[in-house]
């Protein structure tokens, strides 16, 4: 399968994407995407695709979805100016505050939308995977809200480093299933959720948490997350006096980034996705899939993945559980191939320092995932003084306390420096 | 004759002998890469067709046993390249081989090269559990050029119209998954298995082999009345894991 695009093809695909023509009827974003799933799940995917076609843009569904976003999630979320950070960085910095959404991250936009869909599709129970635990908490809350039982698959490594979220899921009535296989992080959790789904494809609804996986998930998640970019666009115009010059978002699977970028694709704005640079450039030291990966099929989709020459998927490292994933959504693979979005990475240390700086300057404890976007925006600002910067503040950092308490000395040093 | 027809012929020969074809599955190079060819030769004496599992990092359709064997084999450095090398050194086995692999290792190897190496080493067909019919055209064509087949899986969840399409597209045999679930389950075979297998057999124009959850002589006998062959995977891998004799175990299930 091919992954390189000629110049004409890239232009054509970008235009198709802006016009809302992607994914195509085969679930492709250009060469990327598709549906690589076991035969047992094919009918379930067809039902899901049919359900998405029937309900997602249906008036009644949209009415319910928007009401939940407004009255239960608390949307629109604020756009905050960041005066201290702006002064330090020499740019005009604005923050789209998904941390203020119910349960503390953008994940809820997708979770409540899919929970409403699961209900309409007659699901008996919901399963979900989680890395940072934010999608798990959002799924638990959304399932409680619509009245469906929920099981959340979570890698054993993540259960330890995101402990506060495990307790939250339990209290919200979800069962948390510890995944001890594979790399014991997000990828293993998705594998295990898929294995469970195969046991009852017609009764179970799989509430996937990022813009990854087989068609129609990357499309469905993008549509549900686009509310971020739609709101931010209007808020920038009315509050900041115009669109930003540049937008930063962190990229794990890519759901908050696609939600923020997608409504801005047609605008003359530089878009930058920030992946986890971990501790270095070597295979296994980071989760910078787009920057260092190669095309392949992982968990249902043809996309960029971190793999060795034999096609074995590699383990990743990131201080943030939500970015610690060897794949990425296929639409991001296309956005990289067409050159519309630039993908960079930020290291563990840079992200920790950025987290601390934001706490100190704006009084916001952001998630470790989100901190990566700040680290990259900070660097960019040094070279582009005076520009207007928008950062997707995808979630809050309370969940990261078990990790952060391991770095007290280092963080204090950074803050004083 | 194309290689996939040799596969069909081996199953028909067993059936002509009034017994189901026995299709043992092993994870290549597990538990000891050094023992791979000896194990293969041993099970080739009993099995009518051998299914070779290519280890993969994300075996999403497999249960604990095959996950574990995949993991160990990868740790030991087993790869497609290594497997083909071993098969070349071993020479002709006499028993047709089928490779079971997730898609990504095949993609990384390159389809054309894959088909050539496979044909040269006695592999007759491929089973790719994460490659549904809708996505399989490119691989199917590459395999067909070398006379190799792409075996389609059908499951109890497969709707009727789709069943016909998959059976028609399959080469060598049709793989009927017995349960709605992953490999290695010990919940036993479902009660309505006979109806389902009869259904598949009535639609398929080539032999149907049943797999998943077949662990002992009773299961084989149970399946044999409604399918041309029985695929035994996790139970055999467990035998290898425990250091028991695979040939003796397979003899309890029948075979040639
Ligand atoms: C706060 C936050 N931001 C970002 C992410 C990364 O996911 P995605 O790339 O899908 O937005 C996560 C994932 O858990 C998260 O919790």
Coordinates of N, CA and C in Angstrom, one line a residue, chain B residues 125-213:
Chain B
X125 N -1.3 -21.3 1.3 CA -2.3 -20.3 1.5 C -2.0 -19.5 2.7
X126 N -2.7 -18.4 2.8 CA -2.6 -17.5 4.0 C -4.0 -17.3 4.7
X127 N -3.9 -17.2 6.0 CA -5.1 -16.8 6.8 C -4.7 -15.5 7.5
X128 N -5.4 -14.4 7.2 CA -5.1 -13.1 7.8 C -6.3 -12.6 8.6
X129 N -6.2 -12.8 10.0 CA -7.4 -12.5 10.8 C -7.9 -11.1 10.9
X130 N -7.0 -10.1 10.6 CA -7.4 -8.7 10.6 C -7.6 -8.1 9.2
X131 N -7.8 -9.0 8.2 CA -7.9 -8.5 6.9 C -9.3 -9.0 6.3
X132 N -10.3 -8.2 6.5 CA -11.7 -8.6 6.0 C -11.7 -8.5 4.5
X133 N -12.6 -9.2 3.9 CA -12.7 -9.3 2.5 C -12.6 -8.0 1.8
X134 N -13.3 -7.0 2.3 CA -13.3 -5.6 1.7 C -11.9 -5.0 1.5
X135 N -11.0 -5.4 2.3 CA -9.6 -4.8 2.2 C -8.6 -5.8 1.6
X136 N -9.0 -6.9 1.1 CA -8.0 -8.0 0.8 C -7.5 -8.0 -0.7
X137 N -8.1 -7.2 -1.5 CA -7.8 -7.4 -3.0 C -6.3 -7.4 -3.3
X138 N -5.6 -6.4 -2.8 CA -4.1 -6.3 -3.1 C -3.4 -7.6 -2.7
X139 N -3.6 -8.1 -1.6 CA -2.9 -9.3 -1.1 C -3.4 -10.5 -1.9
X140 N -4.7 -10.6 -2.1 CA -5.2 -11.7 -2.9 C -4.6 -11.8 -4.3
X141 N -4.4 -10.7 -4.9 CA -3.8 -10.7 -6.3 C -2.4 -11.1 -6.2
X142 N -1.7 -10.6 -5.3 CA -0.2 -11.0 -5.2 C -0.1 -12.5 -4.9
X143 N -0.9 -13.0 -4.1 CA -0.8 -14.4 -3.8 C -1.2 -15.3 -5.0
X144 N -2.3 -14.8 -5.6 CA -2.8 -15.6 -6.8 C -1.8 -15.8 -7.9
X145 N -1.0 -14.7 -8.1 CA 0.1 -14.8 -9.1 C 1.0 -16.0 -8.9
X146 N 1.2 -16.4 -7.7 CA 2.1 -17.5 -7.4 C 1.2 -18.8 -7.1
X147 N -0.1 -18.7 -7.4 CA -0.9 -19.9 -7.2 C -1.3 -20.1 -5.7
X148 N -1.1 -19.1 -4.9 CA -1.4 -19.3 -3.5 C -2.8 -18.7 -3.2
X149 N -3.4 -19.3 -2.1 CA -4.8 -18.9 -1.8 C -4.8 -18.0 -0.6
X150 N -5.9 -17.2 -0.5 CA -6.2 -16.4 0.7 C -7.5 -17.1 1.3
X151 N -7.3 -17.6 2.4 CA -8.4 -18.3 3.1 C -9.3 -17.3 3.8
X152 N -10.6 -17.4 3.5 CA -11.5 -16.4 4.2 C -12.1 -17.1 5.5
X153 N -12.2 -16.3 6.5 CA -12.9 -16.8 7.7 C -14.4 -16.4 7.7
X154 N -15.2 -17.3 8.2 CA -16.6 -17.0 8.4 C -16.9 -17.3 9.9
X155 N -17.8 -16.6 10.5 CA -18.1 -16.8 11.9 C -19.6 -16.9 12.1
X156 N -20.0 -17.3 13.3 CA -21.5 -17.4 13.6 C -22.2 -16.0 13.4
X157 N -21.4 -14.9 13.5 CA -22.0 -13.6 13.3 C -22.1 -13.2 11.9
X158 N -21.6 -13.9 10.9 CA -21.6 -13.6 9.5 C -23.0 -13.7 8.9
X159 N -23.6 -12.6 8.4 CA -24.9 -12.7 7.8 C -24.9 -13.6 6.6
X160 N -26.1 -14.1 6.2 CA -26.2 -15.1 5.1 C -25.6 -14.6 3.8
X161 N -25.9 -13.4 3.3 CA -25.4 -13.0 2.0 C -23.9 -12.9 2.0
X162 N -23.4 -12.5 3.1 CA -22.0 -12.3 3.2 C -21.3 -13.7 3.3
X163 N -21.9 -14.6 3.9 CA -21.4 -16.0 4.0 C -21.1 -16.6 2.6
X164 N -22.1 -16.4 1.7 CA -21.9 -16.9 0.3 C -20.7 -16.2 -0.3
X165 N -20.6 -14.9 -0.2 CA -19.5 -14.1 -0.8 C -18.2 -14.6 -0.3
X166 N -18.1 -14.8 1.0 CA -16.8 -15.2 1.6 C -16.4 -16.6 1.2
X167 N -17.4 -17.5 1.2 CA -17.1 -18.9 0.8 C -16.6 -18.9 -0.7
X168 N -17.3 -18.2 -1.5 CA -16.9 -18.1 -2.9 C -15.5 -17.6 -3.1
X169 N -15.1 -16.6 -2.3 CA -13.8 -16.0 -2.4 C -12.7 -16.8 -1.8
X170 N -13.0 -17.7 -0.9 CA -12.0 -18.5 -0.2 C -11.3 -19.5 -1.1
X171 N -10.0 -19.7 -0.9 CA -9.2 -20.7 -1.6 C -8.6 -21.7 -0.7
X172 N -8.6 -23.0 -1.1 CA -8.0 -24.0 -0.2 C -9.0 -24.6 0.6
X173 N -9.5 -23.9 1.6 CA -10.7 -24.3 2.4 C -11.3 -23.0 2.9
X174 N -12.5 -23.2 3.5 CA -13.2 -22.1 4.2 C -12.9 -22.3 5.7
X175 N -12.5 -21.3 6.4 CA -12.2 -21.4 7.8 C -13.5 -20.9 8.6
X176 N -14.2 -21.9 9.2 CA -15.4 -21.6 9.9 C -15.0 -21.4 11.4
X177 N -15.1 -20.2 11.9 CA -14.8 -20.0 13.3 C -16.0 -20.5 14.1
X178 N -15.8 -21.4 15.1 CA -16.9 -22.0 15.7 C -17.7 -21.2 16.7
X179 N -16.9 -20.2 17.3 CA -17.5 -19.4 18.4 C -17.5 -17.9 18.1
X180 N -18.3 -17.2 18.8 CA -18.2 -15.7 18.7 C -17.2 -15.3 19.8
X181 N -16.0 -15.2 19.4 CA -15.0 -14.9 20.5 C -13.6 -15.1 19.9
X182 N -12.6 -15.1 20.8 CA -11.2 -15.2 20.4 C -10.7 -16.6 20.6
X183 N -9.5 -16.9 20.1 CA -8.9 -18.3 20.3 C -8.7 -18.6 21.7
X184 N -8.6 -19.9 22.0 CA -8.2 -20.3 23.3 C -9.2 -20.3 24.4
X185 N -10.5 -20.1 24.0 CA -11.6 -20.1 25.0 C -11.7 -21.6 25.5
X186 N -12.2 -21.8 26.8 CA -12.5 -23.1 27.2 C -13.9 -23.3 27.6
X187 N -14.8 -22.4 27.0 CA -16.2 -22.4 27.4 C -16.9 -23.6 26.7
X188 N -16.2 -24.3 25.8 CA -16.8 -25.4 25.1 C -17.4 -24.9 23.8
X189 N -17.8 -25.9 22.9 CA -18.4 -25.5 21.6 C -19.8 -25.2 21.8
X190 N -20.4 -24.2 21.0 CA -21.8 -23.8 21.2 C -22.7 -24.9 20.8
X191 N -23.9 -24.9 21.4 CA -24.9 -25.9 21.2 C -25.4 -26.0 19.8
X192 N -25.5 -24.8 19.1 CA -26.1 -24.8 17.8 C -25.0 -24.9 16.7
X193 N -23.8 -25.5 17.1 CA -22.7 -25.6 16.2 C -23.0 -26.3 14.9
X194 N -23.8 -27.4 15.1 CA -24.1 -28.3 14.0 C -24.8 -27.6 12.9
X195 N -25.8 -26.8 13.3 CA -26.6 -26.1 12.3 C -25.8 -25.0 11.5
X196 N -25.0 -24.4 12.3 CA -24.1 -23.3 11.7 C -23.1 -24.0 10.7
X197 N -22.4 -25.1 11.1 CA -21.5 -25.7 10.2 C -22.2 -26.3 9.0
X198 N -23.3 -26.8 9.2 CA -24.1 -27.4 8.1 C -24.4 -26.3 7.1
X199 N -24.8 -25.1 7.6 CA -25.1 -23.9 6.8 C -23.9 -23.6 6.0
X200 N -22.7 -23.5 6.6 CA -21.5 -23.1 5.9 C -21.2 -24.1 4.8
X201 N -21.3 -25.4 5.2 CA -21.0 -26.4 4.2 C -21.9 -26.4 3.0
X202 N -23.2 -26.0 3.3 CA -24.2 -26.1 2.2 C -23.9 -24.9 1.2
X203 N -23.2 -23.9 1.6 CA -22.9 -22.7 0.8 C -21.6 -22.9 0.1
X204 N -20.6 -23.5 0.8 CA -19.3 -23.6 0.3 C -19.1 -24.6 -0.8
X205 N -18.3 -24.3 -1.8 CA -18.0 -25.3 -2.8 C -16.6 -25.9 -2.6
X206 N -15.9 -25.5 -1.6 CA -14.7 -26.1 -1.2 C -14.8 -26.6 0.3
X207 N -13.9 -27.5 0.7 CA -14.1 -28.0 2.1 C -14.1 -26.9 3.2
X208 N -14.8 -27.2 4.2 CA -14.9 -26.3 5.4 C -14.1 -26.9 6.6
X209 N -13.2 -26.1 7.1 CA -12.5 -26.6 8.3 C -13.0 -25.7 9.5
X210 N -13.2 -26.4 10.6 CA -13.7 -25.6 11.8 C -12.6 -25.4 12.8
X211 N -12.5 -24.2 13.3 CA -11.5 -23.9 14.3 C -12.0 -23.0 15.4
X212 N -11.2 -22.9 16.5 CA -11.4 -22.1 17.7 C -12.1 -23.1 18.7
X213 N -11.5 -23.2 19.8 CA -12.2 -24.0 20.9 C -12.2 -25.5 20.8

